[in-house]
Structures are given as C-alpha cells and as structure tokens.
Amino acid sequence: MSTFWNSRVAGTVVTRLRLFSGEQQQLQKYQCAKYSTVSNAKTENSVFDLEWQQALPYKSMPKLSRYQMLRGFLKGGEFVDLSLNDFLFKCRERFGDIYRMPGVIGQPDSVVLFNVNDFEKVYRTEGIWPNRPGTDAVRYYRENRKDGFFAETLGLNDNGEKWAKFRHVVNPVLMQPKNAKLYLDPLQKVNLEFIERIREIRDPLTLEVPENFLEDINHLAFDSVAVVALDHEFGLLRRNPDCAEAKVLCEHMSAFLKSIYDLGIKPSFYKYIQTPTYKRFAKSMDLMFDVTNRYVNAALERLEKNPSKEGEERSVLEKLLKINRKTAIVMAIDMLTAAVDGSSSALAAVLLCIARNPTKQQKLREELLAVLPNKHERFTVENMKNLPYLRACIKEALRIYPLAFGNVRETGADLVLSGYRVPKGTSALISSNMLPNEALFFPRPREFIPERWLRKSDAVSADGERVLAENVNKFINLPFGFGPRSCVGRRIAELEMELTLGNLVRNFEIEFNHSTKNAFKYHLISAPAIPLKFKFVDLK
Ligand code: HEM
C-alpha cells in the first residue's frame, strides 16, 4: 500500500516537473523522502498513520475563542495596541507552543507554532506550490480593480498554480546568478551615493549622523530597489531628495505593510463594507500602481526608441518587459512593496552589529582589503566571490535581529504537529523569530559571532569556544524563507547588504556609542526603534 502511495506521489511530482522543469533541483532538495509520502496517505501500515491515530484531535488543541479574539481587538481590548509579534507571544504564554487562533469575519482558522520540529514538518510537506496565506487584501484589491488589469495574474501574491506560473517566468530573471551583473553596477552607484550622503550629514565635530539616519537607510533601500524594478535612478538619497513621486511610493509602501496585518490577521469587515483601513490600503495600492505603470511605460518607450542589440541585456526591467508589459508592472509593484522596509531594517541590524563589535569589524576590513586593496576599486561579480566573512557577518546580524515575525504557510498535507492532528489546508503561523536568540540552539546567543557561519575549521570564537551553526536545525533561522516560495529578491537583497557593508567598512571606522536596548520593535517585520546615531570616522 505504501508503495502505491509512493509511486502516486512520485507520479504527480513527475507530471508537475514537466510543467516547471526549472524547479526540479529545488524540489528534490526540499521534498525529503521522509515527508513526501505523508500527503493524505493515511494508510494502515504507514508510520504516519500510526502517529495520526495516536495524536490528539485538532479540536482539543488549546485555543483563543472567537469572542476573546474579537473582544481583544475592540477598543480597550487586551490586544488592540499589540504588534503581531507581541500578540502571538501573549497568547503563547497562555496556551503554550501550539495553539489555535480563530479566523473571524470570513477568515480561516490558523494554528500558531513555536516548535522548530513543527516548522520543519510544515515546510517539508508544503508541496511544489506552497500557499502563503495572509495577503488576502492584496488579492482582493487586485481582483476587484475596475480596469481588470490583474485579471490574468495576481502576481506573487497569488497562490497555487497561478502563483507558480508567474514565479516560473520571473525566477530566471531575478534569481539566476548570471543576472547579478545586470544589477550590480546600478546598485553600486546608489551605494556610493550613500557614502557621500554620510559625509554630508554627519556632524563635523562628533562625526555622528543625525537621529533620523533611518530615513537615509530607507532612501538607500528605495533607490536600490527602484533602480532594479523601474530601471530609474530616483536619487531620493542625495541628488533629488524632494522627488514627489519617490516620496509617494516610499510613504505608501510603509502604509501597505501596516495594512497587511490590520486586514489579514486582525478582525476586519473590509470584504463586506469598505472600512477606513481598506480605503487607505486601496488608495496606497492605486498610487503605487499609477507611478509604477508610468515608469514601466517610460522604460518601454526608451527601449522602443533605442532597442538593445542582439544578445545585449541592459536591465532586469528590460528582461521582464521581454516577457510582457504586464509581468513587468506586476513584478515591479511586488518588488517595491516587499523590498524597502525589510531591506532597511536588515541594513540597520547589520550596521548595529558591526559598529558594536570593533574586533569583528577589523577582521572584516582585513578580508576586504585582501581582495580590494584600493578603497576606490569597485566590487565586481568576480571579486565578490571570495568574501566569506562579509557574508557571515550579514547572516549573524540577521540571526540576532531577525527581520520577520516568522512566516506563514497553508499545510500541504494532514500533519501531526506537537501531538495534535492538523488537517491539510490549515493556515500555519510559523512564529520563529525568537528561537535564533535562545541558548538552546545557538551558544552565547546574544553575542555577534560571525565565525558560527564559517567552515568547521574556522568556527571557533576568540576565546576558543566552538560556536558552529552547522549542527543547528536550519529551520530555526530562515531569514529569506524556504523552498520554492522563498524570497525572490534574495540575491538582490544580499548583494545590496554586501555592497553597503563592504563599502562602509572600507571607507569608515563605524561606531555606535549609545544603548542598543530594545533596538528593534516587531510588527509584521522588525523596525529600528532607537535613533541610529552611528559615528563614521574616515579611514586613511
Ligand atoms: C534583507 C532583505 C529581505 C529579507 C530578509 C526578505 C525576506 C523574505 C521572506 C522571509 C519572504 C517570504 C518567503 C517564504 O514565504 O518562504 C520573502 C518574500 C518575498 N520577497 Fe523578500 N526579503 C528581503 C528583500 C527583498 C527584496 C530586495 C525584494 C525585491 C527586490 C524582495 C521581494 C520579495 C517578494 C516579491 C517575495 C514574495 C515571493 C513569493 O511569494 O513568491 N525581498 N522575502
């Protein structure tokens, strides 16, 4: 019987792979045999079936009642002012490492997870078309736009086969290493503006940047993603700080993120009546659509007037336009909304860690100088290949200050999670962001030890203790998500962080002489909560 199920699952996989052959390698990597037979295969003999039979019924899982949920989010309620993160943790204290959260007003129930073994099970059985619930409001907006622009595709906010088709066409453009050259130079140009901006705004005596330095980091992140997504240098950072369109985009991107929690998790009637939150959200989406549409059309016109030569490739946008104009617009909006706030928080985390750890900073500088002895020399795809310590510093900073509260997946199979039966199709909130800071998983968790991420022989901290991250369950720390649905902008984000950290450390001694207590607050994603008054001292 179990052989029958094995071959059935394998058969389905083979058929789908014919459709999406590019994902074949990923799939083989991610769908480990242990879990691929689970999918609804409740055969009498399977190990899974025994586990399922012995597990507690879903209904008996500790849960927040519908009334508690609704009351908690009403005026004066216990959850009303809490961030998503604090809300989930408050309930964890009451119910433990697994609990049910009721879906209210037409939303489905969710199960909230804090156990890494459960994270692994959910990810490993997510299937080839993993669904990420939570962005219903985006889909609702796109489905209901009067001009029907999104009738064929809802972009990467879609789910199921339609998501996969879209992702399949954009993956090669955004994720293939060979395409990095398309965005390396534009990103580097923006990056050098950032260095100049720091020199302009820092106090001439203290050499500290102003309290609102986060705004500059935000503009760096915005200019960087815009140069990729819209093939346009807005120059918000320095040359064109009053650019109205760039400001509109920036402002509405942040409003967009906030609405995702307000409309996706908190109780909301927006599908029945246009609530003020939904109206604000739809206005942001309209504005972002209009601006994006204009820039993509302008790029198209430029290309038509000055077509690229055979084999010549000039930008990511040009490549996306070659697929078609709609794909280019939808992808540009999806990149802009997903990139800016996250990238700037991640950059702030990296800078705080490096500024507070001068020995590590010096070690990184030495690595950079060995590869690029002249600080004016540009990074290239080639010379960036051998910078393991740079990458380790970024990984370690994202471990200490994880960006997202966690992730969301619809369970791809019936699963036993923490001893309870959880049916296929349940929305699972993988609440992972606190675990990378627990000593159980990472020794000396609050210390910035990039060596954890190096090869075995190098993974020893300054006082000789082994701190290797290799043996830690990798599902604890997945800053870019997992599997075929993981961050499509990962290469761009990593390159942007590597260029920024690399260029800053080559140019300055970076210090942060203030408290880092409660440096970040968590909403859907983290955001710096302290003034980022870094000190930048020029290096000779
Ligand atoms: C440090 C910066 C960033 C981090 C930590 C990050 C992290 C993530 C995570 C955790 C996800 C969800 C993955 C999953 O469900 O498994 C995601 C999705 C996504 N990210 Fe990023 N991201 C970053 C920057 C960017 C940038 C720069 C872009 C665009 C250029 C981008 C575009 C996207 C998009 C479009 C998705 C949705 C993918 C899909 O559903 O297929 N991200 N990101």
Coordinates of C-alpha atoms and ligand atoms in Angstrom, one line a residue:
M1 CA 0.0 0.0 0.0
S2 CA 2.7 2.4 1.0
T3 CA 4.5 1.6 -2.3
F4 CA 1.3 2.6 -4.1
W5 CA 1.3 6.0 -2.4
N6 CA 5.0 6.5 -3.0
S7 CA 4.5 5.9 -6.7
R8 CA 1.4 8.1 -6.8
V9 CA 3.1 11.0 -5.1
A10 CA 6.2 10.5 -7.3
G11 CA 3.9 10.3 -10.4
T12 CA 2.3 13.7 -9.5
V13 CA 5.7 15.2 -8.9
V14 CA 7.0 14.0 -12.3
T15 CA 4.0 15.4 -14.2
R16 CA 4.3 18.8 -12.5
L17 CA 8.0 18.8 -13.1
R18 CA 7.4 18.6 -16.8
L19 CA 5.5 21.8 -16.5
F20 CA 8.0 23.5 -14.2
S21 CA 11.3 21.7 -15.0
G22 CA 13.3 24.6 -13.7
E23 CA 12.2 23.8 -10.2
Q24 CA 13.3 20.2 -10.4
Q25 CA 16.5 20.6 -8.4
Q26 CA 14.9 22.6 -5.7
L27 CA 12.2 20.1 -5.4
Q28 CA 14.5 17.1 -5.0
K29 CA 16.3 19.1 -2.3
Y30 CA 13.3 20.2 -0.4
Q31 CA 10.9 17.3 -0.5
C32 CA 12.7 14.8 1.6
A33 CA 11.5 11.3 1.3
K34 CA 10.5 11.2 5.0
Y35 CA 7.8 13.7 4.4
S36 CA 6.8 13.3 0.7
T37 CA 4.7 10.2 1.5
V38 CA 2.7 11.9 4.2
S39 CA 0.3 13.8 1.8
N40 CA -3.1 12.4 2.8
A41 CA -1.6 8.9 2.8
K42 CA -3.3 7.6 5.9
T43 CA -2.6 4.0 5.1
E44 CA -2.9 1.4 7.8
N45 CA 0.7 0.5 7.7
S46 CA 2.4 3.8 7.4
V47 CA 4.4 5.2 10.3
F48 CA 2.5 8.4 9.7
D49 CA -0.9 6.7 10.1
L50 CA 0.1 5.3 13.5
E51 CA 1.3 8.8 14.6
W52 CA -2.0 10.3 13.3
Q53 CA -4.1 7.7 15.1
Q54 CA -2.3 8.3 18.3
A55 CA -2.4 12.1 18.1
L56 CA -4.9 14.3 19.8
P57 CA -7.8 15.7 17.8
Y58 CA -7.4 19.1 16.3
K59 CA -10.4 20.3 18.2
S60 CA -8.7 19.6 21.5
M61 CA -5.8 22.0 20.8
P62 CA -5.6 25.0 23.2
K63 CA -7.3 27.9 21.5
L64 CA -8.2 31.5 21.7
S65 CA -12.0 31.7 21.4
R66 CA -13.7 33.8 18.7
Y67 CA -15.1 36.0 21.4
Q68 CA -11.7 36.6 23.0
M69 CA -10.2 37.4 19.6
L70 CA -13.0 39.9 18.7
R71 CA -13.1 41.4 22.1
G72 CA -9.3 41.6 22.4
F73 CA -9.1 43.8 19.2
L74 CA -12.0 46.1 20.0
K75 CA -11.4 49.4 21.7
G76 CA -9.9 48.9 25.1
G77 CA -9.3 45.2 24.4
E78 CA -6.1 43.4 25.5
F79 CA -4.6 43.0 22.0
V80 CA -5.7 46.2 20.4
D81 CA -2.3 48.0 20.6
L82 CA -0.1 45.0 20.3
S83 CA 2.1 44.3 17.4
L84 CA 1.6 40.9 15.7
N85 CA 4.6 39.6 17.5
D86 CA 3.5 40.7 20.9
F87 CA 0.0 39.4 20.3
L88 CA 1.3 35.9 19.4
F89 CA 3.6 35.9 22.4
K90 CA 1.0 36.9 24.8
C91 CA -1.1 34.0 23.6
R92 CA 1.9 31.7 23.8
E93 CA 2.2 32.5 27.5
R94 CA -1.4 31.4 27.9
F95 CA -1.6 28.4 25.7
G96 CA 1.9 27.1 25.1
D97 CA 3.9 26.3 22.0
I98 CA 1.0 25.4 19.8
Y99 CA -2.5 26.9 19.8
R100 CA -5.4 27.7 17.5
M101 CA -6.3 31.2 16.6
P102 CA -9.8 31.6 15.3
G103 CA -10.5 33.2 11.9
V104 CA -13.1 35.9 12.4
I105 CA -15.3 37.5 9.8
G106 CA -14.8 35.1 7.0
Q107 CA -11.1 34.4 7.7
P108 CA -9.9 30.8 8.1
D109 CA -8.7 29.5 11.5
S110 CA -4.9 29.4 12.0
V111 CA -2.6 27.4 14.1
V112 CA 0.3 29.2 15.7
L113 CA 3.6 27.3 16.0
F114 CA 6.7 27.9 18.2
N115 CA 8.3 24.4 18.0
V116 CA 11.1 24.0 15.4
N117 CA 10.2 20.4 14.7
D118 CA 6.7 21.6 13.6
F119 CA 8.2 24.3 11.4
E120 CA 10.3 21.7 9.6
K121 CA 7.3 19.4 9.1
V122 CA 5.2 22.2 7.6
Y123 CA 7.9 23.4 5.3
R124 CA 9.0 19.9 4.2
T125 CA 5.4 19.0 3.2
E126 CA 4.4 22.3 1.6
G127 CA 4.4 20.8 -1.9
I128 CA 5.6 22.4 -5.1
W129 CA 3.0 25.2 -5.0
P130 CA 3.2 26.4 -1.4
N131 CA 0.4 28.7 -0.3
R132 CA 1.3 31.6 1.9
P133 CA -2.0 33.0 3.4
G134 CA -2.2 36.5 4.8
T135 CA -2.1 38.7 1.8
D136 CA -5.9 38.3 1.0
A137 CA -6.3 42.1 1.0
V138 CA -3.8 42.4 -1.9
R139 CA -5.6 39.7 -3.9
Y140 CA -9.0 41.2 -3.1
Y141 CA -7.8 44.6 -4.3
R142 CA -6.3 43.2 -7.5
E143 CA -9.4 41.0 -8.2
N144 CA -11.7 44.0 -7.8
R145 CA -9.8 46.6 -9.7
K146 CA -12.3 48.2 -12.1
D147 CA -10.0 48.1 -15.1
G148 CA -9.4 44.3 -14.8
F149 CA -5.6 44.8 -15.1
F150 CA -4.9 41.8 -12.8
A151 CA -7.4 39.5 -14.5
E152 CA -4.7 37.2 -15.8
T153 CA -2.4 37.3 -12.9
L154 CA -2.3 38.5 -9.3
G155 CA 1.5 38.2 -9.3
L156 CA 3.4 36.7 -6.4
N157 CA 0.6 37.4 -4.1
D158 CA -1.4 34.7 -5.8
N159 CA -1.4 31.1 -4.6
G160 CA -1.5 27.6 -6.2
E161 CA -0.8 27.0 -9.8
K162 CA -1.3 30.7 -10.9
W163 CA 1.4 31.8 -8.4
A164 CA 3.7 29.0 -9.7
K165 CA 3.3 30.1 -13.4
F166 CA 4.2 33.7 -12.5
R167 CA 7.1 32.7 -10.3
H168 CA 8.3 30.3 -13.0
V169 CA 8.7 33.2 -15.5
V170 CA 10.3 35.7 -13.1
N171 CA 12.6 33.3 -11.3
P172 CA 15.3 33.1 -14.1
V173 CA 15.4 36.9 -14.3
L174 CA 15.7 37.6 -10.6
M175 CA 17.4 34.5 -9.2
Q176 CA 19.9 33.3 -11.7
P177 CA 23.4 34.2 -10.5
K178 CA 24.5 35.2 -14.1
N179 CA 21.9 38.0 -14.0
A180 CA 23.6 39.6 -11.0
K181 CA 25.7 41.7 -13.4
L182 CA 22.5 43.4 -14.5
Y183 CA 22.0 45.0 -11.1
L184 CA 25.5 45.0 -9.6
D185 CA 26.6 48.3 -11.2
P186 CA 23.3 50.2 -10.7
L187 CA 23.2 49.1 -7.0
Q188 CA 26.8 50.1 -6.6
K189 CA 26.2 53.5 -8.0
V190 CA 23.4 54.1 -5.4
N191 CA 25.7 52.7 -2.8
L192 CA 28.4 55.2 -3.4
E193 CA 25.9 58.0 -3.1
F194 CA 25.2 56.6 0.4
I195 CA 28.8 57.0 1.3
E196 CA 28.8 60.6 0.1
R197 CA 25.5 61.3 1.9
I198 CA 27.0 60.1 5.2
R199 CA 29.9 62.5 4.7
E200 CA 27.5 65.4 4.1
I201 CA 25.1 64.8 7.0
R202 CA 27.4 63.8 9.8
D203 CA 28.3 66.3 12.5
P204 CA 31.7 67.7 11.7
L205 CA 32.8 67.5 15.3
T206 CA 31.2 64.3 16.7
L207 CA 31.2 62.6 13.3
E208 CA 27.8 61.2 14.2
V209 CA 25.0 61.1 11.7
P210 CA 21.6 62.7 12.8
E211 CA 19.0 60.9 14.8
N212 CA 16.8 60.3 11.7
F213 CA 19.5 58.3 9.9
L214 CA 17.0 55.5 9.4
E215 CA 15.4 57.8 6.8
D216 CA 18.6 57.8 4.8
I217 CA 18.9 54.0 5.1
N218 CA 15.3 53.8 3.8
H219 CA 16.1 56.0 0.9
L220 CA 19.1 53.8 0.1
A221 CA 16.8 50.8 0.1
F222 CA 14.3 52.6 -2.0
D223 CA 16.7 53.9 -4.6
S224 CA 18.3 50.5 -4.8
V225 CA 15.1 48.5 -5.5
A226 CA 13.8 51.3 -7.8
V227 CA 16.9 51.1 -10.0
V228 CA 16.2 47.4 -10.4
A229 CA 12.4 47.3 -10.6
L230 CA 11.8 50.5 -12.5
D231 CA 15.2 51.0 -14.2
H232 CA 15.2 54.5 -12.9
E233 CA 17.5 56.4 -10.6
F234 CA 15.2 58.5 -8.4
G235 CA 18.1 59.9 -6.4
L236 CA 16.0 60.3 -3.3
L237 CA 19.1 59.7 -1.2
R238 CA 21.1 62.7 -2.4
R239 CA 20.6 64.2 -5.8
N240 CA 16.8 64.5 -5.8
P241 CA 15.7 64.4 -2.2
D242 CA 12.4 66.2 -2.9
C243 CA 11.3 63.9 -5.7
A244 CA 7.5 63.8 -5.1
E245 CA 6.8 60.5 -6.9
A246 CA 9.6 58.7 -5.0
K247 CA 8.2 60.1 -1.7
V248 CA 4.7 58.9 -2.6
L249 CA 6.0 55.5 -3.3
C250 CA 8.0 55.3 -0.1
E251 CA 5.2 56.5 2.1
H252 CA 2.6 54.2 0.6
M253 CA 4.8 51.2 0.8
S254 CA 5.0 51.5 4.5
A255 CA 1.2 52.1 4.8
F256 CA 0.8 49.0 2.7
L257 CA 2.8 46.8 5.1
K258 CA 0.9 48.0 8.1
S259 CA -2.4 47.3 6.4
I260 CA -1.4 43.7 5.7
Y261 CA -1.6 43.0 9.5
D262 CA -4.7 45.1 10.0
L263 CA -6.6 43.5 7.2
G264 CA -5.0 40.0 7.2
I265 CA -5.0 39.0 10.8
K266 CA -7.0 41.5 12.9
P267 CA -10.7 41.2 12.6
S268 CA -11.9 43.3 9.6
F269 CA -15.2 43.6 7.7
Y270 CA -13.4 45.0 4.6
K271 CA -14.9 42.4 2.2
Y272 CA -18.4 43.4 3.2
I273 CA -18.0 47.2 3.7
Q274 CA -15.2 49.5 2.7
T275 CA -13.6 50.1 6.1
P276 CA -11.4 53.2 6.5
T277 CA -8.3 50.9 6.8
Y278 CA -9.2 49.2 3.5
K279 CA -9.8 52.5 1.8
R280 CA -6.4 53.7 2.9
F281 CA -4.9 50.5 1.7
A282 CA -6.6 50.6 -1.7
K283 CA -5.5 54.2 -2.1
S284 CA -1.9 53.2 -1.5
M285 CA -2.3 50.3 -4.0
D286 CA -3.8 52.7 -6.6
L287 CA -1.0 55.2 -6.2
M288 CA 1.7 52.6 -6.4
F289 CA 0.1 51.1 -9.4
D290 CA -0.1 54.5 -11.2
V291 CA 3.5 55.5 -10.5
T292 CA 4.8 52.1 -11.4
N293 CA 2.8 52.0 -14.6
R294 CA 4.2 55.3 -15.7
Y295 CA 7.8 54.3 -15.1
V296 CA 7.4 50.9 -16.8
N297 CA 5.8 52.6 -19.8
A298 CA 8.6 55.2 -20.0
A299 CA 11.2 52.3 -19.9
L300 CA 9.3 50.6 -22.7
E301 CA 9.3 53.8 -24.8
R302 CA 13.1 54.2 -24.2
L303 CA 13.6 50.6 -25.4
E304 CA 11.5 51.0 -28.4
K305 CA 13.5 54.1 -29.4
N306 CA 16.8 52.6 -28.6
P307 CA 16.4 48.8 -28.9
S308 CA 19.2 46.6 -27.4
K309 CA 21.4 44.8 -29.8
E310 CA 21.2 41.0 -30.3
G311 CA 22.4 39.3 -27.2
E312 CA 22.8 42.5 -25.3
E313 CA 21.0 42.8 -21.9
R314 CA 20.8 46.0 -20.1
S315 CA 18.5 45.7 -17.1
V316 CA 16.1 43.5 -15.1
L317 CA 13.2 45.6 -16.2
E318 CA 14.2 45.1 -19.9
K319 CA 14.3 41.3 -19.3
L320 CA 10.9 41.4 -17.6
L321 CA 9.5 43.6 -20.4
K322 CA 10.6 40.9 -22.9
I323 CA 8.2 38.5 -21.1
N324 CA 5.5 41.1 -21.4
R325 CA 4.5 44.6 -20.1
K326 CA 2.0 43.2 -17.5
T327 CA 4.6 40.9 -15.9
A328 CA 7.0 43.8 -15.7
I329 CA 4.4 46.1 -13.9
V330 CA 3.1 43.4 -11.5
M331 CA 6.7 42.3 -10.6
A332 CA 7.8 45.9 -10.1
I333 CA 5.0 46.5 -7.7
D334 CA 5.6 43.2 -5.9
M335 CA 9.3 44.1 -5.6
L336 CA 8.7 47.6 -4.4
T337 CA 6.2 46.5 -1.7
A338 CA 8.3 43.6 -0.5
A339 CA 11.7 45.3 -0.5
V340 CA 12.1 48.7 1.1
D341 CA 11.2 48.4 4.7
G342 CA 12.6 44.9 5.1
S343 CA 15.9 45.8 3.4
S344 CA 16.4 49.0 5.5
S345 CA 15.7 47.1 8.8
A346 CA 18.1 44.4 7.8
L347 CA 20.8 47.0 6.9
A348 CA 20.3 48.8 10.3
A349 CA 20.7 45.4 12.0
V350 CA 23.9 44.7 10.1
L351 CA 25.3 48.1 10.9
L352 CA 24.5 48.0 14.6
C353 CA 26.2 44.6 15.0
I354 CA 29.3 45.7 13.1
A355 CA 29.5 49.0 14.9
R356 CA 29.3 47.4 18.4
N357 CA 31.9 44.8 17.6
P358 CA 35.2 46.5 16.5
T359 CA 37.3 43.4 16.5
K360 CA 34.9 41.7 14.1
Q361 CA 34.8 44.9 12.1
Q362 CA 38.6 44.9 11.7
K363 CA 38.6 41.3 10.7
L364 CA 36.1 42.1 8.0
R365 CA 38.1 45.1 6.9
E366 CA 41.2 42.8 6.5
E367 CA 39.2 40.4 4.4
L368 CA 38.0 43.2 2.2
L369 CA 41.4 44.8 1.8
A370 CA 43.0 41.5 0.9
V371 CA 40.6 41.3 -2.1
L372 CA 40.3 45.0 -2.8
P373 CA 43.4 46.8 -1.5
N374 CA 42.4 50.2 -3.1
K375 CA 39.2 51.5 -1.4
H376 CA 38.1 53.2 -4.6
E377 CA 38.1 49.9 -6.5
R378 CA 34.7 48.7 -7.4
F379 CA 33.2 45.4 -6.4
T380 CA 32.7 43.0 -9.3
V381 CA 30.9 39.7 -9.6
E382 CA 34.4 38.1 -9.7
N383 CA 36.0 39.8 -6.7
M384 CA 32.8 39.3 -4.6
K385 CA 33.1 35.5 -4.9
N386 CA 35.6 35.1 -2.1
L387 CA 34.3 37.2 0.8
P388 CA 33.1 34.5 3.3
Y389 CA 33.5 36.7 6.4
L390 CA 31.4 39.5 4.8
R391 CA 28.5 37.0 4.2
A392 CA 28.9 35.5 7.7
C393 CA 28.6 39.0 9.3
I394 CA 25.3 39.5 7.5
K395 CA 24.0 36.1 8.4
E396 CA 24.9 36.6 12.0
A397 CA 23.3 40.1 12.2
L398 CA 20.0 38.6 10.8
R399 CA 20.2 35.9 13.4
I400 CA 20.5 38.4 16.2
Y401 CA 17.9 40.7 14.8
P402 CA 15.5 38.5 12.7
L403 CA 13.6 40.6 10.2
A404 CA 10.2 38.9 10.1
F405 CA 8.0 37.6 13.0
G406 CA 8.2 34.3 11.1
N407 CA 6.4 33.0 8.1
V408 CA 3.0 31.6 7.1
R409 CA 2.1 28.5 5.1
E410 CA -1.0 26.6 4.4
T411 CA -0.3 23.0 5.5
G412 CA 0.3 20.9 2.3
A413 CA -0.8 17.7 4.0
D414 CA -2.5 16.3 7.0
L415 CA 0.2 16.6 9.7
V416 CA 0.7 15.7 13.4
L417 CA 2.1 18.9 15.0
S418 CA 3.2 18.8 18.6
G419 CA 1.0 15.8 19.1
Y420 CA -2.2 17.2 17.5
R421 CA -3.8 16.4 14.2
V422 CA -3.7 19.4 11.9
P423 CA -5.7 19.0 8.7
K424 CA -4.3 19.8 5.3
G425 CA -5.0 23.4 4.2
T426 CA -4.8 24.9 7.7
S427 CA -3.1 28.2 7.9
A428 CA 0.1 27.8 10.0
L429 CA 1.8 30.8 11.5
I430 CA 5.4 29.8 11.9
S431 CA 6.5 32.0 14.8
S432 CA 10.2 31.6 14.6
N433 CA 11.9 34.9 15.3
M434 CA 12.7 34.3 19.0
L435 CA 14.4 30.9 18.6
P436 CA 17.6 32.1 17.0
N437 CA 18.3 34.0 20.2
E438 CA 17.8 31.0 22.5
A439 CA 20.9 29.4 24.0
L440 CA 19.3 26.0 23.4
F441 CA 20.0 26.5 19.7
F442 CA 23.0 28.9 19.5
P443 CA 25.6 29.0 22.2
R444 CA 26.1 32.6 23.6
P445 CA 23.1 33.7 21.6
R446 CA 23.3 37.5 22.2
E447 CA 26.9 37.6 21.0
F448 CA 27.8 38.6 17.5
I449 CA 30.0 35.7 16.4
P450 CA 30.1 35.6 12.5
E451 CA 32.5 32.7 12.9
R452 CA 29.5 30.5 13.5
W453 CA 28.7 30.6 9.8
L454 CA 32.2 29.7 8.6
R455 CA 33.7 26.4 7.7
K456 CA 34.3 23.9 10.5
S457 CA 37.9 24.8 11.0
D458 CA 37.2 28.5 11.3
A459 CA 34.2 28.2 13.6
V460 CA 35.9 29.0 16.8
S461 CA 35.2 32.2 18.7
A462 CA 38.0 34.5 20.0
D463 CA 38.2 32.6 23.3
G464 CA 38.4 29.3 21.7
E465 CA 34.8 28.1 22.2
R466 CA 33.3 26.2 19.3
V467 CA 30.2 28.0 18.1
L468 CA 29.4 26.3 14.8
A469 CA 25.9 26.8 13.4
E470 CA 26.2 23.8 11.2
N471 CA 24.6 21.4 13.5
V472 CA 21.6 23.6 14.4
N473 CA 18.3 22.8 12.8
K474 CA 18.2 25.2 9.9
F475 CA 14.5 25.7 10.2
I476 CA 15.2 27.9 13.2
N477 CA 16.8 30.6 11.2
L478 CA 15.5 31.1 7.7
P479 CA 15.7 34.9 7.1
F480 CA 14.6 34.5 3.4
G481 CA 12.0 31.8 4.0
F482 CA 12.1 28.4 2.5
G483 CA 11.7 26.3 -0.7
P484 CA 10.2 27.4 -4.0
R485 CA 8.3 30.2 -2.3
S486 CA 11.3 31.7 -0.6
C487 CA 12.3 35.4 -1.2
V488 CA 12.6 36.1 -4.9
G489 CA 14.6 39.2 -4.2
R490 CA 17.2 37.3 -2.1
R491 CA 20.1 37.8 -4.5
I492 CA 19.3 41.5 -4.8
A493 CA 18.9 41.9 -1.1
E494 CA 22.1 40.1 -0.3
L495 CA 24.1 42.0 -2.9
E496 CA 22.7 45.3 -1.6
M497 CA 23.7 44.4 2.0
E498 CA 27.2 43.1 0.9
L499 CA 27.9 46.2 -1.1
T500 CA 26.7 48.6 1.7
L501 CA 28.6 46.8 4.5
G502 CA 31.6 46.3 2.3
N503 CA 31.8 49.9 1.1
L504 CA 31.2 51.3 4.6
V505 CA 33.8 49.2 6.3
R506 CA 36.4 50.1 3.5
N507 CA 35.7 53.8 4.0
F508 CA 35.0 54.2 7.7
E509 CA 35.6 53.0 11.2
I510 CA 32.0 52.6 12.3
E511 CA 31.0 53.2 15.9
F512 CA 27.7 53.2 17.8
N513 CA 28.2 54.7 21.3
H514 CA 24.6 54.5 22.5
S515 CA 22.4 51.9 24.1
T516 CA 21.1 49.2 21.8
K517 CA 18.5 48.1 24.3
N518 CA 15.2 47.4 22.6
A519 CA 16.8 48.4 19.3
F520 CA 14.0 46.9 17.2
K521 CA 10.3 46.7 17.6
Y522 CA 8.4 44.0 15.8
H523 CA 5.3 44.5 13.8
L524 CA 4.8 42.2 10.8
I525 CA 8.5 42.8 10.3
S526 CA 11.0 44.4 12.6
A527 CA 11.8 48.2 12.5
P528 CA 14.5 50.1 14.3
A529 CA 13.1 51.7 17.5
I530 CA 16.2 53.8 18.6
P531 CA 17.9 56.8 16.9
L532 CA 20.6 55.4 14.7
K533 CA 23.4 57.8 15.6
F534 CA 26.3 56.0 14.1
K535 CA 29.7 57.6 14.1
F536 CA 31.6 57.3 10.9
V537 CA 35.4 58.1 11.1
D538 CA 37.2 58.3 7.8
L539 CA 39.9 55.7 7.2
K540 CA 43.1 56.8 5.6
Ligands
HEM1 C1 17.1 41.6 3.8 C2 16.1 41.8 3.0 C3 15.0 40.8 2.7 C4 14.6 39.8 3.5 C5 15.1 39.3 4.9 C6 13.4 39.1 2.8 C7 12.7 38.1 3.3 C8 11.6 37.5 2.7 C9 10.8 36.4 3.2 C10 11.0 35.7 4.6 C11 9.9 36.1 2.3 C12 8.8 35.0 2.4 C13 9.4 33.7 1.9 C14 8.6 32.5 2.1 O1 7.4 32.5 2.2 O2 9.2 31.4 2.3 C15 10.0 37.0 1.2 C16 9.2 37.0 0.1 C17 9.4 37.9 -1.0 N1 10.4 38.8 -1.1 FE1 11.9 39.2 0.2 N2 13.2 39.8 1.7 C18 14.2 40.8 1.6 C19 14.3 41.7 0.5 C20 13.6 41.6 -0.7 C21 13.9 42.4 -1.9 C22 15.1 43.4 -2.0 C23 13.0 42.1 -2.8 C24 12.8 42.5 -4.2 C25 13.7 43.0 -5.0 C26 12.1 41.1 -2.2 C27 11.0 40.5 -2.8 C28 10.2 39.5 -2.3 C29 9.0 39.0 -2.9 C30 8.4 39.5 -4.2 C31 8.5 38.0 -2.1 C32 7.3 37.1 -2.4 C33 7.8 35.8 -3.0 C34 6.7 34.8 -3.4 O3 5.7 34.7 -2.7 O4 6.9 34.0 -4.4 N3 12.5 40.8 -0.9 N4 11.1 37.8 1.5

